[in-house]
mmCIF file of C-alpha atoms in Angstrom:
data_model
loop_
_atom_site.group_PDB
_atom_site.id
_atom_site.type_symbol
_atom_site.label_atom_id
_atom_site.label_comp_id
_atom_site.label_asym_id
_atom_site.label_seq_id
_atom_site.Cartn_x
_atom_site.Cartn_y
_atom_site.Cartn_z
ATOM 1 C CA UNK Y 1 20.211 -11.924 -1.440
ATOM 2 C CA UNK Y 2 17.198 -10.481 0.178
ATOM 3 C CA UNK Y 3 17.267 -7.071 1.790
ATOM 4 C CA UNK Y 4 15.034 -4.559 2.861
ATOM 5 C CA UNK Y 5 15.575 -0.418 4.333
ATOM 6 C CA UNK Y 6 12.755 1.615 5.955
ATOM 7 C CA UNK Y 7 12.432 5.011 7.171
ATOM 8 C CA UNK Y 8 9.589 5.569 10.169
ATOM 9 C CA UNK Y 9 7.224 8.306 9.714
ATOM 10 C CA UNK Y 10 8.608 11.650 12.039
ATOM 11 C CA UNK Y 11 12.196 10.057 11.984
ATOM 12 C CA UNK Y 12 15.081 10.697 10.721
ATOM 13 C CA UNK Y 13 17.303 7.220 10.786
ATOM 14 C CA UNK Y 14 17.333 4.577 7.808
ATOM 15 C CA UNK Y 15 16.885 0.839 8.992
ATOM 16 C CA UNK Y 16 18.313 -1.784 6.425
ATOM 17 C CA UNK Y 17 19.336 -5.098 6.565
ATOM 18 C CA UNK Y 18 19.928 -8.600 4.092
ATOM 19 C CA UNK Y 19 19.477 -12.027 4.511
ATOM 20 C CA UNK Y 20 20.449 -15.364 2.471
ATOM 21 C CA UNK Y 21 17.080 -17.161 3.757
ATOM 22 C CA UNK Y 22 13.533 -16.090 3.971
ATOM 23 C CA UNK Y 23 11.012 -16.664 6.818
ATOM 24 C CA UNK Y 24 7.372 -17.854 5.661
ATOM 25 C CA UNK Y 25 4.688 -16.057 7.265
ATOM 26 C CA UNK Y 26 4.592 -13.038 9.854
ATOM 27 C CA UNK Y 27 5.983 -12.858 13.445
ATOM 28 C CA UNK Y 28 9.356 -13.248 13.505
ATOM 29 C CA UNK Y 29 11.675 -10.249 13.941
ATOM 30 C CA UNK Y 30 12.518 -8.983 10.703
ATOM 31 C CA UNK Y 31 10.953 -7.015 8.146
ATOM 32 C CA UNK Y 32 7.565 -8.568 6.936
ATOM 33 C CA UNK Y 33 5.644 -8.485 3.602
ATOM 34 C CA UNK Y 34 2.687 -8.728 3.066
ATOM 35 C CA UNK Y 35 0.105 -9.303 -0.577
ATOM 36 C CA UNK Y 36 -2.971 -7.665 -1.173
ATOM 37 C CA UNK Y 37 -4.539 -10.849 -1.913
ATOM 38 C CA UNK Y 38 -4.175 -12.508 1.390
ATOM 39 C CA UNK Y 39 -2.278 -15.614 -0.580
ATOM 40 C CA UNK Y 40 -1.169 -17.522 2.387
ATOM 41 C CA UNK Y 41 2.313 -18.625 -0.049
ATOM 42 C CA UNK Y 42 3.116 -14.156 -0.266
ATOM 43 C CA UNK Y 43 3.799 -14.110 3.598
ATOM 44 C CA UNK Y 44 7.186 -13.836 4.176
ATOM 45 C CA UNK Y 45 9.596 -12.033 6.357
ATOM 46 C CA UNK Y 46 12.980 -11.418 5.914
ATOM 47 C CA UNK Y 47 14.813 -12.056 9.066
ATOM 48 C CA UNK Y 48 17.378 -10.278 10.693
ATOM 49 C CA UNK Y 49 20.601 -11.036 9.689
ATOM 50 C CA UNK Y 50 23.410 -8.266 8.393
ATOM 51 C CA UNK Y 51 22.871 -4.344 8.701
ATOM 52 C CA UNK Y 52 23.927 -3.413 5.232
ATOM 53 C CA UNK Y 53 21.339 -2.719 2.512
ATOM 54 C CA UNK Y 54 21.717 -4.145 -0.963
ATOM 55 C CA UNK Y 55 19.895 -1.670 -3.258
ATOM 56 C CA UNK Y 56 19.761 -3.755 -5.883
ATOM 57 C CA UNK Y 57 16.873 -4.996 -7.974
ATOM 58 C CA UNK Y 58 17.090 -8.286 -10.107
ATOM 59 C CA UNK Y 59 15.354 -10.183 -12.800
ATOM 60 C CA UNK Y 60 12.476 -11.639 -11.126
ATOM 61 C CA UNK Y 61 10.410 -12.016 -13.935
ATOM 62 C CA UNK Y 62 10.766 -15.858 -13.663
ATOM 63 C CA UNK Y 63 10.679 -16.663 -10.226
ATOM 64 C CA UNK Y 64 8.555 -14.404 -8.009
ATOM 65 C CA UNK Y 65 4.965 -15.219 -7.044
ATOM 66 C CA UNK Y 66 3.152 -12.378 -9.029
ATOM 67 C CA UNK Y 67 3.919 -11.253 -12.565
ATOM 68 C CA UNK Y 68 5.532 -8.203 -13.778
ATOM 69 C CA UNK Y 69 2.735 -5.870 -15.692
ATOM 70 C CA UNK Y 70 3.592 -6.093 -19.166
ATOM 71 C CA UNK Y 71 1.995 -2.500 -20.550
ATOM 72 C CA UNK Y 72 0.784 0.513 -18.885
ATOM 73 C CA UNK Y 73 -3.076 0.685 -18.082
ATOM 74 C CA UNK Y 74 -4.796 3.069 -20.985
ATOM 75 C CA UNK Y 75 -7.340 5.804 -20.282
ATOM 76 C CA UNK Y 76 -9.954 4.132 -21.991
ATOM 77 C CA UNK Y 77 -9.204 0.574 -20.091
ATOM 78 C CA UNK Y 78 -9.501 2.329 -16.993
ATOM 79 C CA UNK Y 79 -12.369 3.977 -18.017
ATOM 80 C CA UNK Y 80 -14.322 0.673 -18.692
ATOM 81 C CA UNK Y 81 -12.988 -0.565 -15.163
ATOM 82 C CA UNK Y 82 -14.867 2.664 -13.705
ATOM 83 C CA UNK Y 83 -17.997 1.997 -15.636
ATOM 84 C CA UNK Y 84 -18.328 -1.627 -14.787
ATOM 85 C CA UNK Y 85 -17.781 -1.122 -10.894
ATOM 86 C CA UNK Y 86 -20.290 1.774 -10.888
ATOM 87 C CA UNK Y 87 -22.561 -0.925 -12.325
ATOM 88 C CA UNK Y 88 -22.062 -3.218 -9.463
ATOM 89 C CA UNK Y 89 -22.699 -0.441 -7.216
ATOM 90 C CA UNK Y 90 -25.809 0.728 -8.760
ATOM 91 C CA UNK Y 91 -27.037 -3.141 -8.600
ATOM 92 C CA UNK Y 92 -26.672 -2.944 -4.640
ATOM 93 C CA UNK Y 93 -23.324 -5.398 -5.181
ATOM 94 C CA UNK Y 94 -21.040 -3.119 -3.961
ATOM 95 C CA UNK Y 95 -20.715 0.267 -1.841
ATOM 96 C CA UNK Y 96 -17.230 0.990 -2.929
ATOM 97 C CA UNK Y 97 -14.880 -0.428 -5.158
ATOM 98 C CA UNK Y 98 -10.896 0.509 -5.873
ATOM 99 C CA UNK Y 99 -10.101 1.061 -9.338
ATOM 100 C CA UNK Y 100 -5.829 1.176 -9.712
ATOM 101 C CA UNK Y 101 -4.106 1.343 -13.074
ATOM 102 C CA UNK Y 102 -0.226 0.517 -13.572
ATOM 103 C CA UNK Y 103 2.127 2.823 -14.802
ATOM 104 C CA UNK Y 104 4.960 1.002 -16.855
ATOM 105 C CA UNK Y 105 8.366 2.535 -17.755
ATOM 106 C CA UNK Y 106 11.935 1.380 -19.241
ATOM 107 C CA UNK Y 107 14.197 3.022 -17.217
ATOM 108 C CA UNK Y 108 17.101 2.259 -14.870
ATOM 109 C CA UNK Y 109 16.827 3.389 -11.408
ATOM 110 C CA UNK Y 110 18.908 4.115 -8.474
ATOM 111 C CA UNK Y 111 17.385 2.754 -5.765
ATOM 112 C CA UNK Y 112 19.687 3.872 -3.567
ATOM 113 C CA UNK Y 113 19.133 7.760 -4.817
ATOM 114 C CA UNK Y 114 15.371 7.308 -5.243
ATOM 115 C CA UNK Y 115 14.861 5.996 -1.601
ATOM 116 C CA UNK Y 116 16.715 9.026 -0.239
ATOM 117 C CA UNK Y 117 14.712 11.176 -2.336
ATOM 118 C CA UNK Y 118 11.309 9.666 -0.869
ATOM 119 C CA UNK Y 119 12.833 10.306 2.395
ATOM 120 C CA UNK Y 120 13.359 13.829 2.388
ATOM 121 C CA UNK Y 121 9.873 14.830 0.226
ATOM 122 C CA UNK Y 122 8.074 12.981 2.424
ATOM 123 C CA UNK Y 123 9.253 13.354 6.034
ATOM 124 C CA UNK Y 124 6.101 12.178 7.385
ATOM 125 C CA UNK Y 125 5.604 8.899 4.997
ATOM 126 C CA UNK Y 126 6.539 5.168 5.661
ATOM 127 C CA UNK Y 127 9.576 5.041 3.133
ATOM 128 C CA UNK Y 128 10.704 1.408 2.323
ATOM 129 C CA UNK Y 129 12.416 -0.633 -0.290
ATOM 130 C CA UNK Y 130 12.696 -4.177 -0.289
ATOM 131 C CA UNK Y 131 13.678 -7.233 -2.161
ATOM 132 C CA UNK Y 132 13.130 -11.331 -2.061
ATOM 133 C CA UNK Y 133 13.032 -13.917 -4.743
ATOM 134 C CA UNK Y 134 9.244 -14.093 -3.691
ATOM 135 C CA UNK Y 135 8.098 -10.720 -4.203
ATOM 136 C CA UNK Y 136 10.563 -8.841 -6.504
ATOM 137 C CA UNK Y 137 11.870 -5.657 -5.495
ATOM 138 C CA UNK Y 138 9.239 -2.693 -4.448
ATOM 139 C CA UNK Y 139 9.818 0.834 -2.968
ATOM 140 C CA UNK Y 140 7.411 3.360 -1.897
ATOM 141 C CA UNK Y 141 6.712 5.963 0.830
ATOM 142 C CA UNK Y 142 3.071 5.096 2.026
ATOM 143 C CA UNK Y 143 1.037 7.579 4.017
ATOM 144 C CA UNK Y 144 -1.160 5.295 5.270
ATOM 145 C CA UNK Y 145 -0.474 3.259 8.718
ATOM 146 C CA UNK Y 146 -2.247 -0.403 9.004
ATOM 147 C CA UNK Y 147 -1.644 -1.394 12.455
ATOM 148 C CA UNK Y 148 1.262 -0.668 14.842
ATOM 149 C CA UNK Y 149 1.706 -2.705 18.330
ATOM 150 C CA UNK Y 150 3.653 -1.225 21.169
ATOM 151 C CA UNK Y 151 3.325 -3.176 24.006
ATOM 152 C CA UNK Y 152 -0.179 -3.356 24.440
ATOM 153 C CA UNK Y 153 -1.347 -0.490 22.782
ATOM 154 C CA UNK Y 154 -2.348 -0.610 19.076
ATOM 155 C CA UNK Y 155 -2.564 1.946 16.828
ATOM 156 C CA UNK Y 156 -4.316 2.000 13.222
ATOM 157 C CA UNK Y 157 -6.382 4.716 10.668
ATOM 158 C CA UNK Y 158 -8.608 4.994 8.116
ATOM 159 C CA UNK Y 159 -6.926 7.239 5.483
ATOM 160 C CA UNK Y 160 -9.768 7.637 2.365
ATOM 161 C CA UNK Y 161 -11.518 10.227 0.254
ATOM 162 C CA UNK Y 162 -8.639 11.933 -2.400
ATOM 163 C CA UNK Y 163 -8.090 15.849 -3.353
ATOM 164 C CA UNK Y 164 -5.568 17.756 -5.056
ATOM 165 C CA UNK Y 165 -3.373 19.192 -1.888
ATOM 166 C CA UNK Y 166 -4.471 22.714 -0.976
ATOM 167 C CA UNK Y 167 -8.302 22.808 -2.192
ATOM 168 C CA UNK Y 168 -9.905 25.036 -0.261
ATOM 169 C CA UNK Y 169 -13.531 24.429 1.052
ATOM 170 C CA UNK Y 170 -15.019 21.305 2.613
ATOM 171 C CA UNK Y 171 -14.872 17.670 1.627
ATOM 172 C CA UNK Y 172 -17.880 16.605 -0.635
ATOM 173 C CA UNK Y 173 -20.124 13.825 0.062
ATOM 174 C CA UNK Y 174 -18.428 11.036 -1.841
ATOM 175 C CA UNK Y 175 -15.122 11.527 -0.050
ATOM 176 C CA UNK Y 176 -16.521 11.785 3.247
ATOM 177 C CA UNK Y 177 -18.847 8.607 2.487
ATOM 178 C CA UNK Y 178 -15.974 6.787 1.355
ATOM 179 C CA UNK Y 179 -13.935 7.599 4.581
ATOM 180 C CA UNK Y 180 -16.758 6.911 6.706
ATOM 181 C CA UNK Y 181 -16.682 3.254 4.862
ATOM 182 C CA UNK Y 182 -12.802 2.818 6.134
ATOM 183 C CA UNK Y 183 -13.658 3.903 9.683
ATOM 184 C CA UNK Y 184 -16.461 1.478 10.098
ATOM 185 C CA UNK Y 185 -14.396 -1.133 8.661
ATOM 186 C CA UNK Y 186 -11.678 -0.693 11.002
ATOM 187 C CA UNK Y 187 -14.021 -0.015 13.956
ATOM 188 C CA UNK Y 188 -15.504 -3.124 13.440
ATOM 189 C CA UNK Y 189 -12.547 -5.242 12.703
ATOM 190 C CA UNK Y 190 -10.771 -4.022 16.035
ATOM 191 C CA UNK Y 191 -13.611 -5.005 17.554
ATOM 192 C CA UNK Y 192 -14.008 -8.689 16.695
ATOM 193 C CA UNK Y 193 -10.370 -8.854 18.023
ATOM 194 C CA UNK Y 194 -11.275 -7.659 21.032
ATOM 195 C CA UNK Y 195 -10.237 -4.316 20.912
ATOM 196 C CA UNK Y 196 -11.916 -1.391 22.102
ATOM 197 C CA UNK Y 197 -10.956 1.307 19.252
ATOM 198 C CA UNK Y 198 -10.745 4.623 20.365
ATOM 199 C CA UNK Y 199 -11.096 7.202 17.456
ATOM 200 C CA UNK Y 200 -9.315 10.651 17.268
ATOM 201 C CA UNK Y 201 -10.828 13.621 15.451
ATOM 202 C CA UNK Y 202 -11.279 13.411 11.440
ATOM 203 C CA UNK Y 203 -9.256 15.949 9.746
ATOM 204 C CA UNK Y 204 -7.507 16.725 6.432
ATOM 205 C CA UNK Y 205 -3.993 14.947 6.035
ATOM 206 C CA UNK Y 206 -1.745 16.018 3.237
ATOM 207 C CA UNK Y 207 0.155 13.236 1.321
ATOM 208 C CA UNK Y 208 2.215 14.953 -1.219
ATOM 209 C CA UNK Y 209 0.525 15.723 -4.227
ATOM 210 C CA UNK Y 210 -2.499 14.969 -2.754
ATOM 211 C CA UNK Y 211 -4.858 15.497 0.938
ATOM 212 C CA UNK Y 212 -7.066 12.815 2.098
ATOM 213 C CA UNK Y 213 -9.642 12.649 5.128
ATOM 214 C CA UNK Y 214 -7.792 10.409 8.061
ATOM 215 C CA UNK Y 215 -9.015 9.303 11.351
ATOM 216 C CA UNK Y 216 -6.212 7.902 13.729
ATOM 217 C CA UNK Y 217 -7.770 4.437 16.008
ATOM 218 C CA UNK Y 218 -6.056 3.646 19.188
ATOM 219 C CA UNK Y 219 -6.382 0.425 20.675
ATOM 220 C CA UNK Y 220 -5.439 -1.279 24.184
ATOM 221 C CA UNK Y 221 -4.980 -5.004 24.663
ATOM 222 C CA UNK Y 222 -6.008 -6.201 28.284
ATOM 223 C CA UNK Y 223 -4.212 -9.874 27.467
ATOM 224 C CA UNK Y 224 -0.934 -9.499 29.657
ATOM 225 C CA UNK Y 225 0.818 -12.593 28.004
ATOM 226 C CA UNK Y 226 3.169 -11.392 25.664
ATOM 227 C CA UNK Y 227 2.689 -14.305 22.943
ATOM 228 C CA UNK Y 228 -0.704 -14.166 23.241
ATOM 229 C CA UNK Y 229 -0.948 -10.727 22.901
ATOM 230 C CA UNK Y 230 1.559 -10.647 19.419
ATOM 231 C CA UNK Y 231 -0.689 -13.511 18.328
ATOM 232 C CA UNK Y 232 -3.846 -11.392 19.126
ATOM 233 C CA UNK Y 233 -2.318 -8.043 17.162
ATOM 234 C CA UNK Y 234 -0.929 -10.017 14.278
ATOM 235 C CA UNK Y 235 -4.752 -12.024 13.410
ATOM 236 C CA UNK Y 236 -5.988 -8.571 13.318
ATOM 237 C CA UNK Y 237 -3.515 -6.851 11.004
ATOM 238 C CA UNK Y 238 -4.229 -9.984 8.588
ATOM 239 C CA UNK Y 239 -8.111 -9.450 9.312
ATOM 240 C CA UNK Y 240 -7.702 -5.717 8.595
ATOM 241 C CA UNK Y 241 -5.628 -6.235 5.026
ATOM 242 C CA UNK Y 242 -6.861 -4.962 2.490
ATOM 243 C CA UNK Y 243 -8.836 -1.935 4.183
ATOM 244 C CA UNK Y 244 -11.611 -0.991 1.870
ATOM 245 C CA UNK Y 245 -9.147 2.259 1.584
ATOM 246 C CA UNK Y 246 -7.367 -0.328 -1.128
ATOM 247 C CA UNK Y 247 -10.075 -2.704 -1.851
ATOM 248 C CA UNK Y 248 -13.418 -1.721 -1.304
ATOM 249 C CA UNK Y 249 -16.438 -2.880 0.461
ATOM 250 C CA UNK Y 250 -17.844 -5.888 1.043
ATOM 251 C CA UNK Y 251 -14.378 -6.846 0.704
ATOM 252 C CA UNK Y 252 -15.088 -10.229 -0.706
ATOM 253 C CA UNK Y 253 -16.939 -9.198 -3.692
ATOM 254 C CA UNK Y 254 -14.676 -6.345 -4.386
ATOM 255 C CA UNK Y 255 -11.774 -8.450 -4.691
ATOM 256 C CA UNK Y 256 -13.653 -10.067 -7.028
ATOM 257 C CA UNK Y 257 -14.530 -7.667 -8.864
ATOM 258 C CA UNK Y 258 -11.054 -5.851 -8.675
ATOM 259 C CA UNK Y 259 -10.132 -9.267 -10.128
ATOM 260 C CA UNK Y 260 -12.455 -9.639 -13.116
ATOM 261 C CA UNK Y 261 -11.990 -5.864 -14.667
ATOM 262 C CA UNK Y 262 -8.004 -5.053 -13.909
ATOM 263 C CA UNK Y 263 -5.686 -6.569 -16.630
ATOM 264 C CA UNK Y 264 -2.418 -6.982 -14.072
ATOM 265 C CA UNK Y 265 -1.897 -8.987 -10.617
ATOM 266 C CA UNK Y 266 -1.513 -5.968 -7.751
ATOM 267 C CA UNK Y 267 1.041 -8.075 -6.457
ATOM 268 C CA UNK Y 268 1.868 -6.309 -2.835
ATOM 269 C CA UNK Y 269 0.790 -3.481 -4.145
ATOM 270 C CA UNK Y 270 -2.079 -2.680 -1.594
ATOM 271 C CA UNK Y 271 -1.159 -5.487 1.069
ATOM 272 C CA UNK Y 272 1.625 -4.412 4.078
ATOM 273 C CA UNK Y 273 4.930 -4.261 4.940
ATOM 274 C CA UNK Y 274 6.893 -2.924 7.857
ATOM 275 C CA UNK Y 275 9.241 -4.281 10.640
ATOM 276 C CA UNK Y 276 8.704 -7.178 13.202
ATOM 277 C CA UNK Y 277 11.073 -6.933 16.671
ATOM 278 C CA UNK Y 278 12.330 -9.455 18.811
ATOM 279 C CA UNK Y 279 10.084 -8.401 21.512
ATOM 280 C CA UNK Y 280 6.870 -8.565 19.607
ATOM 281 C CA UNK Y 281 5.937 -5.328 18.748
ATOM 282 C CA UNK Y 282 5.297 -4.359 14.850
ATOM 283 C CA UNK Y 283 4.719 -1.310 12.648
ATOM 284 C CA UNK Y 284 2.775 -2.326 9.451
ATOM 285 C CA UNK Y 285 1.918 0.099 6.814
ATOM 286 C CA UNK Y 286 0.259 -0.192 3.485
ATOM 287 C CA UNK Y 287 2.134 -0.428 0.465
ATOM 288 C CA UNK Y 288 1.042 1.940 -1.714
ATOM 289 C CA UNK Y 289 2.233 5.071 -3.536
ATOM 290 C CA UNK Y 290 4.788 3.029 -4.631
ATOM 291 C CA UNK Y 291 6.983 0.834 -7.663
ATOM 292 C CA UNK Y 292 7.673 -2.508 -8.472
ATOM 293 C CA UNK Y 293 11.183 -2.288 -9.908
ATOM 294 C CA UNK Y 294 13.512 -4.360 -12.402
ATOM 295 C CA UNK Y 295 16.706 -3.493 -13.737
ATOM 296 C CA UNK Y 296 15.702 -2.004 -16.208
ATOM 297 C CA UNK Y 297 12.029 -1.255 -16.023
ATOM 298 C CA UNK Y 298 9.678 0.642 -13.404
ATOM 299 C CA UNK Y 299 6.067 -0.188 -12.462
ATOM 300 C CA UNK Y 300 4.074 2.338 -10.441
ATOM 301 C CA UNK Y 301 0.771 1.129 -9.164
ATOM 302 C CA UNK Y 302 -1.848 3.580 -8.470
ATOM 303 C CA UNK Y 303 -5.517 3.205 -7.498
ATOM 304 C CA UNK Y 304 -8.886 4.958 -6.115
ATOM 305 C CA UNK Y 305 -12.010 4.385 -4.603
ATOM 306 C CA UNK Y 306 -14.975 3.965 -6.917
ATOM 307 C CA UNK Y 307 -18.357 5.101 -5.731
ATOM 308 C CA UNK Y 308 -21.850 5.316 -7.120
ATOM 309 C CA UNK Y 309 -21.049 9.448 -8.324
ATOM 310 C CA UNK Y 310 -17.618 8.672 -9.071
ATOM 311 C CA UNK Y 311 -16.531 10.577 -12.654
ATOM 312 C CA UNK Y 312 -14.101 8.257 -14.579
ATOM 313 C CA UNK Y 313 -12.316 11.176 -16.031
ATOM 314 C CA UNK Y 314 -12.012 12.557 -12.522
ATOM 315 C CA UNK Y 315 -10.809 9.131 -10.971
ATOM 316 C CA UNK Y 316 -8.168 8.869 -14.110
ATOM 317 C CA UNK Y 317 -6.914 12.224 -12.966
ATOM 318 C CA UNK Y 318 -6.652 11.311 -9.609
ATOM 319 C CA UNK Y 319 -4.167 8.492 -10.222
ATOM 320 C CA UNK Y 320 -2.576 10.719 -11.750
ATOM 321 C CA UNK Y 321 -1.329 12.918 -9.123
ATOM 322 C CA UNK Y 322 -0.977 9.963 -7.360
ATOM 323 C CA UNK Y 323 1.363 8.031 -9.088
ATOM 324 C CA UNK Y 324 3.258 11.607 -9.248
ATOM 325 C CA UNK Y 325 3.913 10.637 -5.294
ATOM 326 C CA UNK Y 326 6.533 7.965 -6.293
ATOM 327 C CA UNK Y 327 7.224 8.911 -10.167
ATOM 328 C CA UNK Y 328 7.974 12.500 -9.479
ATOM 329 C CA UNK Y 329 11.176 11.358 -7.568
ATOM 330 C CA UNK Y 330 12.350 8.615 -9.263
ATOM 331 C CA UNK Y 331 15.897 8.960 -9.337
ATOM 332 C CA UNK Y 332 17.741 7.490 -12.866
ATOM 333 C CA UNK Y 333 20.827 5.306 -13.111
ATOM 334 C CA UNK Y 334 24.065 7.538 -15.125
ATOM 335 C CA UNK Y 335 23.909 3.993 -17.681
ATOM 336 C CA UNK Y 336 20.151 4.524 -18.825
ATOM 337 C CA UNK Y 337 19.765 5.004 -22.131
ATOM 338 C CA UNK Y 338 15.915 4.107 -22.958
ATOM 339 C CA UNK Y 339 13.115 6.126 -21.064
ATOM 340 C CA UNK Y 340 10.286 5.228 -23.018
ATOM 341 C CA UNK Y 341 6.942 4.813 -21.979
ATOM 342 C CA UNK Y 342 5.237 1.846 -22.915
#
């Protein structure tokens, strides 16, 4: 069975709902998924069908599109990660580059606890748990928005540059450059879509464990047929995955190199996920801060963006408190027995 449940950011009511059958691709009502790779095969929606939520994770070790990580990423592997992507940067290859590690753990979890944990920590996050045959089963609570159509009004941000929550003082120049990558980005995408984007003020967002520098985009679309308008919103939410917020910039040759120096597939981690309706409106958000779950082990995926002054000891931290966003309320099942890291 595939089944998904979703909490909206600022609400208080749990969506859920299961289906025998799978959609593929984006745009029917549902709940749609999203990879970070853009693989055209890891577009899927699961349709609307029954209102209950499963909650249950299975083996999908065999059958799902991306792999399981096997170990978790060491401090040292991460390091060399680091090190090589500064490289490209200080050949003029890159500007930015995300570096994310895995976190592996055998452990039983309650998904059904955990995701009601997310909710209330994180009142203001995207929480969501899903699972298909496709992509396994993932949950998260994601601070970051991709793109969200009402009507014709679309909204979007660029969420970038990483803190501990509560420093005091202003940002330094590597955060605020790497934000100021995002925002162009997302400026310019909107634009080639035919949007005119419409930025709010820059300010400090907290995000749990963490604060990063967000600017909110608002969008209008003057197209006043309703297809064409869905079709319009959904080419940009695939042109805007993965923001440089999860890849890095040029996109193209940080995918590369993002697939070169990491050691496990992302998976979703880093693509999109959110609801479709039946009248064409959609609320993507990123998938990040969150797990890819099987029944009895836990993977939590956590990256950050590599620039040319980046400290690898400093980025290691910083995935750190990170990964704390979805680790640090983890809720156990009563029958596990073996909590090992690996």
């Amino acid at each position: 069975m595939n089944w998904f449940a979703y909490r909206l950011p600022g609400e208080s009511g749990v969506k859920t709902g299961s289906s025998a059958t799978i959609i593929r691709g984006i745009g029917e009502a549902g709940f749609a998924i999203a990879p970070f790779d853009r693989n055209p095969d890891g577009f899927i929606t699961i349709p609307e069908g029954l209102t209950d939520g499963i909650f249950e994770s299975e083996d999908d070790s065999v059958g799902s599109l991306y792999a399981f990580p096997a170990v978790s990423t060491s401090a040292s592997k991460h390091e060399k990660t680091v090190i090589a992507i500064k490289r490209l940067i200080d050949e003029g290859r890159l500007r930015k580059c995300v570096a994310a590690r895995v976190i592996v753990r055998e452990d039983r979890i309650d998904l059904h606890d955990t995701f009601l944990s997310l909710c209330e920590a994180y009142p203001e996050a995207f929480v969501f748990c899903f699972h298909t045959s496709v992509t396994g089963t993932w949950i998260g609570a994601s601070p970051e928005t991709l793109l969200i159509k009402k009507g014709d009004s679309l909204i979007s941000m660029a969420l970038a540059g990483t803190r501990p929550a509560g420093t005091n003082g202003e940002w330094d120049k590597k955060n605020i450059e790497e934000q100021r990558i995002v925002s162009g980005f997302i400026s310019d995408k909107l634009i080639e879509n035919g949007f005119m984007p419409h930025p709010g003020n820059t300010h400090t967002y907290t995000a749990g464990p963490v604060e990063h520098i967000r600017t909110v985009f608002t969008a209008r679309d003057a197209v006043s047929d309703k297809d064409a308008c869905l079709h319009k919103a959904l080419k940009t939410a695939f042109d805007l995955s993965p923001t440089p917020a999860l890849a890095g910039y040029p996109r193209p040759e940080s995918m590369k190199a993002i697939k070169a120096y990491e050691d496990f597939e992302r998976g979703y981690y880093g693509g999109f996920c959110g609801p479709v309706t039946a009248g064409g409106d959609f609320s993507f958000f990123v998938n990040l801060r969150s797990a890819r779950i099987l029944p009895d082990r836990l993977c939590v995926y956590a990256g950050g963006g590599i620039m040319k002054d980046s400290d690898p000891m400093s980025e290691w931290e910083e995935t750190e408190r990170k990964a704390q966003t979805c680790l640090g309320r983890i809720q156990t099942d009563n029958r596990s027995s073996n909590k090992k890291q690996k």
